[in-house]
Coordinates of C-alpha atoms and ligand atoms in Angstrom, one line a residue:
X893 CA 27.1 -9.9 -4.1
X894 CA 24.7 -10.3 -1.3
X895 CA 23.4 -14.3 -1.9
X896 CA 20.9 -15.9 -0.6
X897 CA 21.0 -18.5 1.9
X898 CA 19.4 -21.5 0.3
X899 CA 20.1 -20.9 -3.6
X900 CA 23.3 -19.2 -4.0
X901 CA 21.5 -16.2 -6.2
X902 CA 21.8 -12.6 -5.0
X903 CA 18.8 -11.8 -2.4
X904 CA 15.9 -10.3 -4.0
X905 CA 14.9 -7.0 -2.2
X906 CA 11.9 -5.1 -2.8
X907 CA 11.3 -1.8 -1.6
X908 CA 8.0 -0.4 -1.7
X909 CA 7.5 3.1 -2.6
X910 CA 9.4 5.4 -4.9
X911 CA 9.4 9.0 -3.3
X912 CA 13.2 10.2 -1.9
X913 CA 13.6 7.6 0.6
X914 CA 12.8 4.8 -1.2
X915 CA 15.1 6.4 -4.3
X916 CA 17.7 6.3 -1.7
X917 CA 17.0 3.2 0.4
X918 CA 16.9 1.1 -3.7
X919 CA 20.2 2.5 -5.0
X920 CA 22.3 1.8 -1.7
X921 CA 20.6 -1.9 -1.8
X922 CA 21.9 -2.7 -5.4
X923 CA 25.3 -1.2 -4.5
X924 CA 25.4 -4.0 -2.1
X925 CA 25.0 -6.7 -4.0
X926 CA 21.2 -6.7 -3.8
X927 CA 19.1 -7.8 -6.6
X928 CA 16.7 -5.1 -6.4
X929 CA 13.1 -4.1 -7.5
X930 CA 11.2 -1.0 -6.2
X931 CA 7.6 -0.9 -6.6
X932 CA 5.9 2.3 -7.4
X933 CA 2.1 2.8 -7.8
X934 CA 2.2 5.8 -9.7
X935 CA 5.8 7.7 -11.5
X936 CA 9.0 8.3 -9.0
X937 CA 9.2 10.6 -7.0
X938 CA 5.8 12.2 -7.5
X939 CA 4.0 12.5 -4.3
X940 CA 5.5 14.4 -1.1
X941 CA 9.3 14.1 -2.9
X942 CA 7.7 16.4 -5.5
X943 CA 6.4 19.3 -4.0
X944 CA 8.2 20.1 -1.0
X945 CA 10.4 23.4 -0.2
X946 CA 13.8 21.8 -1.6
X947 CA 15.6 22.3 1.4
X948 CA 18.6 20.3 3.4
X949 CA 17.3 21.6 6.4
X950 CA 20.4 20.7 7.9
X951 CA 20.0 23.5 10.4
X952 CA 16.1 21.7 11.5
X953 CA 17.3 20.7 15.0
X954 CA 13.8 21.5 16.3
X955 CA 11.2 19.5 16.4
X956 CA 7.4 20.3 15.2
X957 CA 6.2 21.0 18.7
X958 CA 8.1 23.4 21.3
X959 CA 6.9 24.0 24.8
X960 CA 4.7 26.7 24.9
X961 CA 2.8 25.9 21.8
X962 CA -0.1 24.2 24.2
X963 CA -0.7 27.7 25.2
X964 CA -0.7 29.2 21.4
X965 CA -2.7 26.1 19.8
X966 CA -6.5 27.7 20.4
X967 CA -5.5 31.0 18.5
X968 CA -3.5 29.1 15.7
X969 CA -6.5 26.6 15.2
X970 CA -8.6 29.7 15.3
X971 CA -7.4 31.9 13.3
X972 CA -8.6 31.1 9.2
X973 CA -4.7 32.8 8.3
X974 CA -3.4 30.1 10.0
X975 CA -0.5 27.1 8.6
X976 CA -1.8 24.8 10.9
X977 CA -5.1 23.3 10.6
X978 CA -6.4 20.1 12.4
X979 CA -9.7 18.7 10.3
X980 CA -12.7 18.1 13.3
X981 CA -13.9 15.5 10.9
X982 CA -11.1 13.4 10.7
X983 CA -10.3 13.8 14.3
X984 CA -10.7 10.4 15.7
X985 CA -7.9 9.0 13.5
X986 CA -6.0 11.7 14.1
X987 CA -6.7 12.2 18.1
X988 CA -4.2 9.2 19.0
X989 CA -1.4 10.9 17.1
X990 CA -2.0 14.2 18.7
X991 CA -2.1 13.0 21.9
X992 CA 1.5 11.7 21.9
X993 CA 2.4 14.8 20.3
X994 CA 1.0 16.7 23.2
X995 CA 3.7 14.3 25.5
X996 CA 6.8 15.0 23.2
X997 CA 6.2 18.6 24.5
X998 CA 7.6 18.4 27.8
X999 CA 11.0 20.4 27.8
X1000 CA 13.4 17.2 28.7
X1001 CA 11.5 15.3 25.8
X1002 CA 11.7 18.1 23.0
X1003 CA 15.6 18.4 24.2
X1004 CA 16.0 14.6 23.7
X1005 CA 14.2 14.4 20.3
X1006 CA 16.4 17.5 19.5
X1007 CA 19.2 15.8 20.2
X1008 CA 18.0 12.3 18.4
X1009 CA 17.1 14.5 15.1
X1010 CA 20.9 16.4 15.2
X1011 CA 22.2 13.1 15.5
X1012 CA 20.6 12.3 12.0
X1013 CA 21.4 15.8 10.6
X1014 CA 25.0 15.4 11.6
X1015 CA 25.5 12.6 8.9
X1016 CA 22.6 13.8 6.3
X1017 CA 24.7 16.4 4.4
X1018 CA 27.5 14.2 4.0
X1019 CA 25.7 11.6 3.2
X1020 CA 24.4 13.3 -0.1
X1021 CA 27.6 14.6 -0.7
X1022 CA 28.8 10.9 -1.4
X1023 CA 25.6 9.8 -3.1
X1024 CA 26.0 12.6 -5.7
X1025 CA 29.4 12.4 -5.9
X1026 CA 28.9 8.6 -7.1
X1027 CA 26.4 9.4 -9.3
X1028 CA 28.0 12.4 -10.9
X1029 CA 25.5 14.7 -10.3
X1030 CA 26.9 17.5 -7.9
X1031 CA 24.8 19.9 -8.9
X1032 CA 21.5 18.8 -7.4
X1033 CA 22.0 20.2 -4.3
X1034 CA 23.6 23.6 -4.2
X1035 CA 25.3 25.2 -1.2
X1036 CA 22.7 28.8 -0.8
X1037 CA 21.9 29.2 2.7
X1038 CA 18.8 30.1 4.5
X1039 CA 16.9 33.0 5.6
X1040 CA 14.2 33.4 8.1
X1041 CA 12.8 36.5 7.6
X1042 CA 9.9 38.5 10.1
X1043 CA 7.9 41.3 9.8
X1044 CA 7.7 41.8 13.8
X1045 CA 10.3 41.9 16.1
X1046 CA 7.1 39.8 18.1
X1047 CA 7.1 36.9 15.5
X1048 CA 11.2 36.9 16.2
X1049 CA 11.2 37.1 19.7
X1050 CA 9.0 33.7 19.5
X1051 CA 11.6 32.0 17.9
X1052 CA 14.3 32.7 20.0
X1053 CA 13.9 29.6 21.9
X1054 CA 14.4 27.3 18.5
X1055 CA 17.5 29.7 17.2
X1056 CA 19.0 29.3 20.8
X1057 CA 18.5 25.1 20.7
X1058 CA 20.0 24.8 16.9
X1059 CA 22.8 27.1 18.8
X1060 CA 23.5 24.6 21.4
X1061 CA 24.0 21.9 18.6
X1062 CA 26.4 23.7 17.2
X1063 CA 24.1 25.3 13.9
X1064 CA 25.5 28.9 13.3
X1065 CA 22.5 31.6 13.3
X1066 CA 23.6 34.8 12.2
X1067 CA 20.8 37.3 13.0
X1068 CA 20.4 40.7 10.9
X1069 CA 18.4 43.9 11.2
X1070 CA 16.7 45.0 8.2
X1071 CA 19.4 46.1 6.2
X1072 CA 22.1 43.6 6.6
X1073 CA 18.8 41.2 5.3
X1074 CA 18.3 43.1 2.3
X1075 CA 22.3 43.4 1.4
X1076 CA 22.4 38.9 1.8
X1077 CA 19.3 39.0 -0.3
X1078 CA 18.1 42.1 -2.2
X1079 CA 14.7 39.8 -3.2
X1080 CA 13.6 40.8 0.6
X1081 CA 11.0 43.5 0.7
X1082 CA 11.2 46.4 3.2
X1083 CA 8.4 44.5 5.2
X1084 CA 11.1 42.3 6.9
X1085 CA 12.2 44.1 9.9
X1086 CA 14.9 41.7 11.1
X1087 CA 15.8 37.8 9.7
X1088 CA 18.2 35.4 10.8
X1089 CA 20.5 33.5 8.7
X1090 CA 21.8 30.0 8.7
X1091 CA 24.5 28.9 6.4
X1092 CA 24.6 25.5 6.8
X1093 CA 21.1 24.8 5.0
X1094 CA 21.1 23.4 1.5
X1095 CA 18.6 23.5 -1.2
X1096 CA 17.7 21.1 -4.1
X1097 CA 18.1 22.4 -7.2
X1098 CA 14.8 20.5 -8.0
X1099 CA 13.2 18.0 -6.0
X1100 CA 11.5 15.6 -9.0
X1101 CA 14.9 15.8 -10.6
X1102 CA 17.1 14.7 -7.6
X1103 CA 14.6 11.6 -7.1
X1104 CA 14.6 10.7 -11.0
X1105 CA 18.4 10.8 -11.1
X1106 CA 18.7 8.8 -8.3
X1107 CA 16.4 5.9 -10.0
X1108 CA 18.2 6.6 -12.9
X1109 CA 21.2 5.4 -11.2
X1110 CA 19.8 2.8 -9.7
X1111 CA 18.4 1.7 -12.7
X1112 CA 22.0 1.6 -14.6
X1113 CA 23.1 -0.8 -11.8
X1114 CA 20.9 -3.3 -12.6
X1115 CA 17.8 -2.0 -10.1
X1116 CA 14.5 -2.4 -11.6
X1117 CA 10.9 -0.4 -11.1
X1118 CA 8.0 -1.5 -11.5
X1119 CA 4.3 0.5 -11.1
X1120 CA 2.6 -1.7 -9.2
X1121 CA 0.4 -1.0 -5.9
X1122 CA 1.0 -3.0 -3.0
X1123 CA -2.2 -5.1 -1.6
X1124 CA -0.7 -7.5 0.8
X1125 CA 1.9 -9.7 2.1
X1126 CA 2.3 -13.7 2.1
X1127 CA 4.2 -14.6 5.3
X1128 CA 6.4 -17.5 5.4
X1129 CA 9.1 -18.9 8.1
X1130 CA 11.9 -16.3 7.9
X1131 CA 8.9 -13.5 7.4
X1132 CA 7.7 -12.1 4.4
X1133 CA 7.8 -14.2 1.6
X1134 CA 6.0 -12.9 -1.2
X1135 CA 5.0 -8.9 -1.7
X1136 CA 1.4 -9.1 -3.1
X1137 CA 1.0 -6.4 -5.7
X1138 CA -2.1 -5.6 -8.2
X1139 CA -0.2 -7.4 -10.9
X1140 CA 1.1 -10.5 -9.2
X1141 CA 2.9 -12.5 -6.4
X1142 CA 6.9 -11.4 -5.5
X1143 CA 9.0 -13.9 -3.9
X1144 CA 11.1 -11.9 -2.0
X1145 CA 13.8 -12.4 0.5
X1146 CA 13.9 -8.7 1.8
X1147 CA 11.8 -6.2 2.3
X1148 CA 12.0 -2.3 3.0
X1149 CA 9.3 -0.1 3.7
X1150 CA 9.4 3.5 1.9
X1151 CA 5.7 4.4 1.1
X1152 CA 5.9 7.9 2.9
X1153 CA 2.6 8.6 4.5
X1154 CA 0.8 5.7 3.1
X1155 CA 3.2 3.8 5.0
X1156 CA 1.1 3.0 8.3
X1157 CA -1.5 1.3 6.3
X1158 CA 1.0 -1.3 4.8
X1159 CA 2.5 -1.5 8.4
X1160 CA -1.0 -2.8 9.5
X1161 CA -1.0 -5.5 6.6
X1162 CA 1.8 -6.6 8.4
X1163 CA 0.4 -6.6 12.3
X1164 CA 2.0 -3.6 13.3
X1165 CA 0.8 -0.4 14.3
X1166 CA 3.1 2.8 13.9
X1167 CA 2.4 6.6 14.4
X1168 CA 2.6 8.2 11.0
X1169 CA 0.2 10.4 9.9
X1170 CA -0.8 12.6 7.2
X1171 CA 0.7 16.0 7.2
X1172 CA -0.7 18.0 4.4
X1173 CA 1.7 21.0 2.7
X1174 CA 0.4 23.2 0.2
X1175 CA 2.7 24.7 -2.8
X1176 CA 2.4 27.3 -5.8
X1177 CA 4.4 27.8 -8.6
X1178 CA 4.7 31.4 -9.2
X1179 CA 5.5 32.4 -13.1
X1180 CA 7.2 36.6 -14.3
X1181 CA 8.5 36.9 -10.6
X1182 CA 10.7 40.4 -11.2
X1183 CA 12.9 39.2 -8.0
X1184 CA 13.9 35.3 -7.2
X1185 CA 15.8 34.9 -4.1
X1186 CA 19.0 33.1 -4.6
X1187 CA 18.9 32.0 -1.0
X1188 CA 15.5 31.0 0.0
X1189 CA 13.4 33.1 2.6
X1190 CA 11.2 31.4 4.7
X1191 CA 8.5 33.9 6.5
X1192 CA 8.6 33.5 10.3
X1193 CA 5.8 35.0 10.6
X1194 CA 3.6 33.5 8.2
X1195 CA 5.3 29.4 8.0
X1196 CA 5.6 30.3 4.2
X1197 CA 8.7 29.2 2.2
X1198 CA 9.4 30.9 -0.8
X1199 CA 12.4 29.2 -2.7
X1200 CA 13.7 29.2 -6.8
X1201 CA 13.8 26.2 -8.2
X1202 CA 15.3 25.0 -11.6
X1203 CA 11.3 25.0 -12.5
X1204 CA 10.2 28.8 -11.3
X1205 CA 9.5 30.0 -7.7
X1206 CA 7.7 28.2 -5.6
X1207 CA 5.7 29.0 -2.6
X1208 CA 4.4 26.4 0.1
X1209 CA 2.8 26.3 3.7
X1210 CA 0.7 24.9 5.8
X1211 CA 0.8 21.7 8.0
X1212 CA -3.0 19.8 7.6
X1213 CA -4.1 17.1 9.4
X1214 CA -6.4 15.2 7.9
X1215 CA -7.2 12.4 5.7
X1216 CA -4.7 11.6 3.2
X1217 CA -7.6 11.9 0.7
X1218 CA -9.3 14.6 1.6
X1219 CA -10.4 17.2 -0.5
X1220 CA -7.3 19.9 -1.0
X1221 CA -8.4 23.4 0.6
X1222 CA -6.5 25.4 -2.1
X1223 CA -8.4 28.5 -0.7
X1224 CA -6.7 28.5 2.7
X1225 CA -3.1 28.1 1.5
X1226 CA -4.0 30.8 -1.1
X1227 CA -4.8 33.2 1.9
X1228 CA -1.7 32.2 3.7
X1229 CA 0.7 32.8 0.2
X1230 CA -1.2 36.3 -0.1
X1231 CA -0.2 37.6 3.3
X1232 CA 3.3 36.4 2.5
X1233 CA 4.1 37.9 -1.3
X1234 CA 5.3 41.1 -0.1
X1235 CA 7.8 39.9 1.7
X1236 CA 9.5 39.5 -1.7
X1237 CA 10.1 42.8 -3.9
X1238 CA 7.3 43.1 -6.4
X1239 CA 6.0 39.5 -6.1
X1240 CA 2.4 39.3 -7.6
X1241 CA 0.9 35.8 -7.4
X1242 CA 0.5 34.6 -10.9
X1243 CA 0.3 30.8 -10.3
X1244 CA 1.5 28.4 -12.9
X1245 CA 0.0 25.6 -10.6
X1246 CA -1.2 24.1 -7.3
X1247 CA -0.2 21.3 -5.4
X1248 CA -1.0 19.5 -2.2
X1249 CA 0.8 16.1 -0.8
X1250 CA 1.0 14.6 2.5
X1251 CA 4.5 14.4 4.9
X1252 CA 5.0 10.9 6.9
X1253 CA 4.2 12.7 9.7
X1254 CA 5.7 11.2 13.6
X1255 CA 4.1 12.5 16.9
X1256 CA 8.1 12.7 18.0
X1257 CA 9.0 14.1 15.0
X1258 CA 11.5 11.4 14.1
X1259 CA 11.9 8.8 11.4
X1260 CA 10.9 5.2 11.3
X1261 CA 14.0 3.4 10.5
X1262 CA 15.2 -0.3 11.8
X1263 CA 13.8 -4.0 11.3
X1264 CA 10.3 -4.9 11.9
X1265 CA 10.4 -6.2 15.6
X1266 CA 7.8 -9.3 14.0
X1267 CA 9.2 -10.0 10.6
X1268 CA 13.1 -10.0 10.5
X1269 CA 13.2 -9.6 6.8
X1270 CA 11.5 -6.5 7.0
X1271 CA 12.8 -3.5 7.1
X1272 CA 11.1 0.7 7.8
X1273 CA 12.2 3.7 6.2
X1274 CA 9.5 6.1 6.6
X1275 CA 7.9 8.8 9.0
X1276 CA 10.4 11.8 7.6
X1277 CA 7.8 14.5 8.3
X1278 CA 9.0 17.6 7.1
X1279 CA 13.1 16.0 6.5
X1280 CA 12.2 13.6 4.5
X1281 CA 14.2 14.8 1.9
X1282 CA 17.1 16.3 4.1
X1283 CA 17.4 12.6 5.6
X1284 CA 16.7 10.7 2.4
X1285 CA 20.3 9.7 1.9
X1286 CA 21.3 9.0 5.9
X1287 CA 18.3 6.6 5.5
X1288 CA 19.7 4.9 2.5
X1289 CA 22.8 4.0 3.6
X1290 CA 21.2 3.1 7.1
X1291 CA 19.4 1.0 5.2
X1292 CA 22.2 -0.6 3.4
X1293 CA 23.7 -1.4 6.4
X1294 CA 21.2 -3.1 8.7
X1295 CA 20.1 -4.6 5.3
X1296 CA 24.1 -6.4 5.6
X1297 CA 23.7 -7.3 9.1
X1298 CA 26.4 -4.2 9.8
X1299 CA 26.0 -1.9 12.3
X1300 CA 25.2 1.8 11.2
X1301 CA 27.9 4.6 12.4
X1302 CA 25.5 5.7 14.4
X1303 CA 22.7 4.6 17.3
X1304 CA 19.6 4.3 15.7
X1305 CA 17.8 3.1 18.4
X1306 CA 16.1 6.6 18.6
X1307 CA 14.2 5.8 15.4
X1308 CA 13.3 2.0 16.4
X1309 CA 9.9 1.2 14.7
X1310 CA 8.5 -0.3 18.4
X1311 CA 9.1 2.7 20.1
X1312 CA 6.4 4.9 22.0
X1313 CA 6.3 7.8 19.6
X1314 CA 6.1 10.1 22.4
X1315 CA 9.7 10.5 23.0
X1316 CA 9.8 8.9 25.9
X1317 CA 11.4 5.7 24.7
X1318 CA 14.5 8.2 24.5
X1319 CA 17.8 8.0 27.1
X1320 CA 17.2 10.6 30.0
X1321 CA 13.4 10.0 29.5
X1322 CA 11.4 9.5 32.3
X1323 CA 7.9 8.2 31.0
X1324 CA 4.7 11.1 31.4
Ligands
FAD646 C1 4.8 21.4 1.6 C2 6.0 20.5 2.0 C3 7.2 21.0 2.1 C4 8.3 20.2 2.5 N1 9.6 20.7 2.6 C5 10.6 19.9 2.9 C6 11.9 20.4 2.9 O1 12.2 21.6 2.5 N2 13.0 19.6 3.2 C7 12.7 18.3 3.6 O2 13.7 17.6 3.9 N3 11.5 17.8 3.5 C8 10.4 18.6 3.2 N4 9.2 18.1 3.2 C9 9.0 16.7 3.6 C10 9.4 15.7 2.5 O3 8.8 16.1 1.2 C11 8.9 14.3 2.8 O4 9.2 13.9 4.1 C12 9.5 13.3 1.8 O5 9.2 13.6 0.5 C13 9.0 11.9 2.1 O6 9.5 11.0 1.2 P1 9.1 9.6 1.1 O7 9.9 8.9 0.0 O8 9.0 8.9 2.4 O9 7.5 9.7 0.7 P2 6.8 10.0 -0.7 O10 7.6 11.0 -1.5 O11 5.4 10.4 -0.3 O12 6.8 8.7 -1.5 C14 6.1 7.6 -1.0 C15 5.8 6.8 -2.3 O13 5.1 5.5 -2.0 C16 4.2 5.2 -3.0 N5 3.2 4.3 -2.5 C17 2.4 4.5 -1.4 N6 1.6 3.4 -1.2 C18 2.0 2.5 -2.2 C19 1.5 1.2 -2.5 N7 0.5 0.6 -1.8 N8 2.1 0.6 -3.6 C20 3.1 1.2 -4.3 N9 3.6 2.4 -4.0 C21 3.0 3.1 -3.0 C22 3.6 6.6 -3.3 O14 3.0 6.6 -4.6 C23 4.8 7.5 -3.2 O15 5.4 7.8 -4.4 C24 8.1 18.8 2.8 C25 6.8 18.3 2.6 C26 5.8 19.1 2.2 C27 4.4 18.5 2.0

């Protein structure tokens, strides 16, 4: 048992929010010895952790932003087809953000956050393996794959650069002409011309059920949730010392930081600023699909994943900046899952449902994950972007570690939650 200094009892920890990470960060707190609440505003694991595209993107070496994309960003922003979408009104929240994004660009950077992110990836797979190994659930995540399929050799050629870098990390990439596509994964439509293939990815069998059974667990050792929304925090000598929710005051002797993309706000309550933003994703549920790909296809062309879950086939896209709040623009990603359909034998859009939900989104594409430089008690796991479920279980057992005082197996300086967000706080960085 983990005990607190002055009275002897196990240290209460609370960690706030109940998506993936903080499923993660809750049940690797309890196993060591923490007395554990999580606090939840709404039901586990229902906001980004819900309606993502399932995968272990254990192959996602590359960041959001490659060089080059400068010189594409006018047509993507133009273009109404387009996945990515910047909201003018929103804009002067958002302008900080994108310029640091605009720095992690440089080629030097982008290799260094490439490098920081395979760092992570090396140790995310295996992490899950152990988590659902101790939790007896080894069918959550299942071993498929993971196809990029194009309909130009143009939209391929573009991605050469991002197959070559997951290459240098060591992430096999088998590329296929047409045929050799539709022989992996009969599901593919003649459209695709070519597609690349990479083993090593994962997918969830279902996202909501991987978070639940994770509480579950953590719930049968001891951990308790509560839904509650965070307002505040009471600081005492050692840092926090009570977690002010809408139903009371929690005397806490830890603290760990998982709200996802409302994350930044809560960071402000307690006098820090971090770069995390709202990354809006779109998704469908498709029902009477004649085809479902056993491995799922993402279009290269179009930034649409198309994946079978234990729940139907679902469909997502786009990558929205705007305010976590905003109205959804279920017209736009409806366009965008049109153009893509027929890249999938006789797929015919008959949606069960919509969803939107935002991704902790970084300017360096990395995860917040260490103390809080001000309050020691305090620690971040948030900022995932578009991993945060590939890097939900690294993170909890990061987490469990710095939470001990022990050092993690790996550096995880590159995630430090005082860092520029423009990469250049990485080694072999020279500032811009
Ligand atoms: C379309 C789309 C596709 C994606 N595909 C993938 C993928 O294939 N693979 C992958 O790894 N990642 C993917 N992601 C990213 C991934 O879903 C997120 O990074 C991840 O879910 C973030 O998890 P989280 O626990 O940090 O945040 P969330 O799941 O958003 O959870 C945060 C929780 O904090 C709670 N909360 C917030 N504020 C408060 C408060 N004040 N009080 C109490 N509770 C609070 C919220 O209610 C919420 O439940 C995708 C995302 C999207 C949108």
């Amino acid at each position: 048992m983990s005990q607190s200094a002055t009275s002897g009892n196990p240290q209460r920890a609370f960690v706030l929010g109940g998506g993936i990470v903080g499923a993660c960060c809750a049940l690797a707190l309890v196993r060591r010895g923490f007395d554990v609440t999580l606090i939840e505003k709404d039901a586990p694991g229902q906001a980004a952790s819900f309606g993502n595209s399932a995968s272990i993107g254990l192959a996602s070496v590359p960041p959001l932003g490659m060089p080059g994309m400068l010189r594409d960003l006018p047509r993507m922003l133009l273009d109404p087809m387009h996945p990515l979408v910047i909201r003018w009104r929103h804009l002067p929240q958002t302008l900080p953000w994108l310029l640091r994004f605009r720095r992690t660009l440089a080629p030097p950077r982008m290799e260094a956050i490439a490098r920081a992110r395979a760092a992570l990836l090396a140790q995310a797979g295996h992490a899950y393996d152990s988590l659902l190994a101790e939790i007896a659930r080894p069918e959550l995540i299942r071993a498929t794959g993971l196809i990029f399929a194009y309909e130009s050799r143009a939209a391929f050629e573009g991605a050469r650069a991002g197959i070559a870098l997951r290459r240098r990390h060591g992430i096999e990439a088998l590329e296929l002409d047409g045929v050799a596509l539709r022989a992996l994964e009969p599901a593919v439509s003649d459209r695709a011309v070519c597609g690349v293939h990479y083993p090593i990815v994962q997918t969830v069998a279902n996202p909501l059920t991987l978070t639940e059974a994770i509480i579950d667990a953590f719930r049968a050792r001891g951990g308790r949730v509560q839904r509650e929304t965070v307002r505040g925090f009471e600081l005492g000598p050692h840092g926090v010392a009570r977690v002010i929710t809408d139903a009371g005051r929690h005397e806490c002797d830890l603290v760990v930081l998982a709200a996802g993309a409302w994350s930044r706000h809560l960071a402000a309550l307690l006098g820090e600023a971090v770069s995390v933003t709202a990354e809006r994703g779109y998704h469908i549920m498709i029902e009477n699909a004649p085809h479902m790909p056993a491995i799922p296809v993402v279009s290269g062309d179009r930034n649409v994943s198309i994946v079978t879950l234990t729940s139907g086939l679902r469909m997502t896209t786009m990558a929205e900046f705007t305010a976590i709040d905003a109205p959804p623009d279920h017209e736009r990603a409806l366009r965008i899952f049109q153009g893509a359909a027929g890249l999938i034998r006789g797929l015919e859009l008959n949606i069960a449902s919509k969803w939107v939900g935002s991704r902790p989104s970084t300017p360096d594409s990395l995860p917040v994950i260490g103390r809080s430089p001000r309050h020691r008690n305090v620690i971040y796991a948030f900022g995932h972007g578009h991993l945060g479920v590939t890097f939900g279980a690294v993170t909890g057992a990061i987490v469990g570690t710095i939470a001990r005082d022990e050092s993690p197996n790996l550096d995880i300086t590159p995630y430090r939650p005082d860092r520029s967000f423009d990469g250049s706080h990485l080694p072999g960085q020279r500032a811009a």
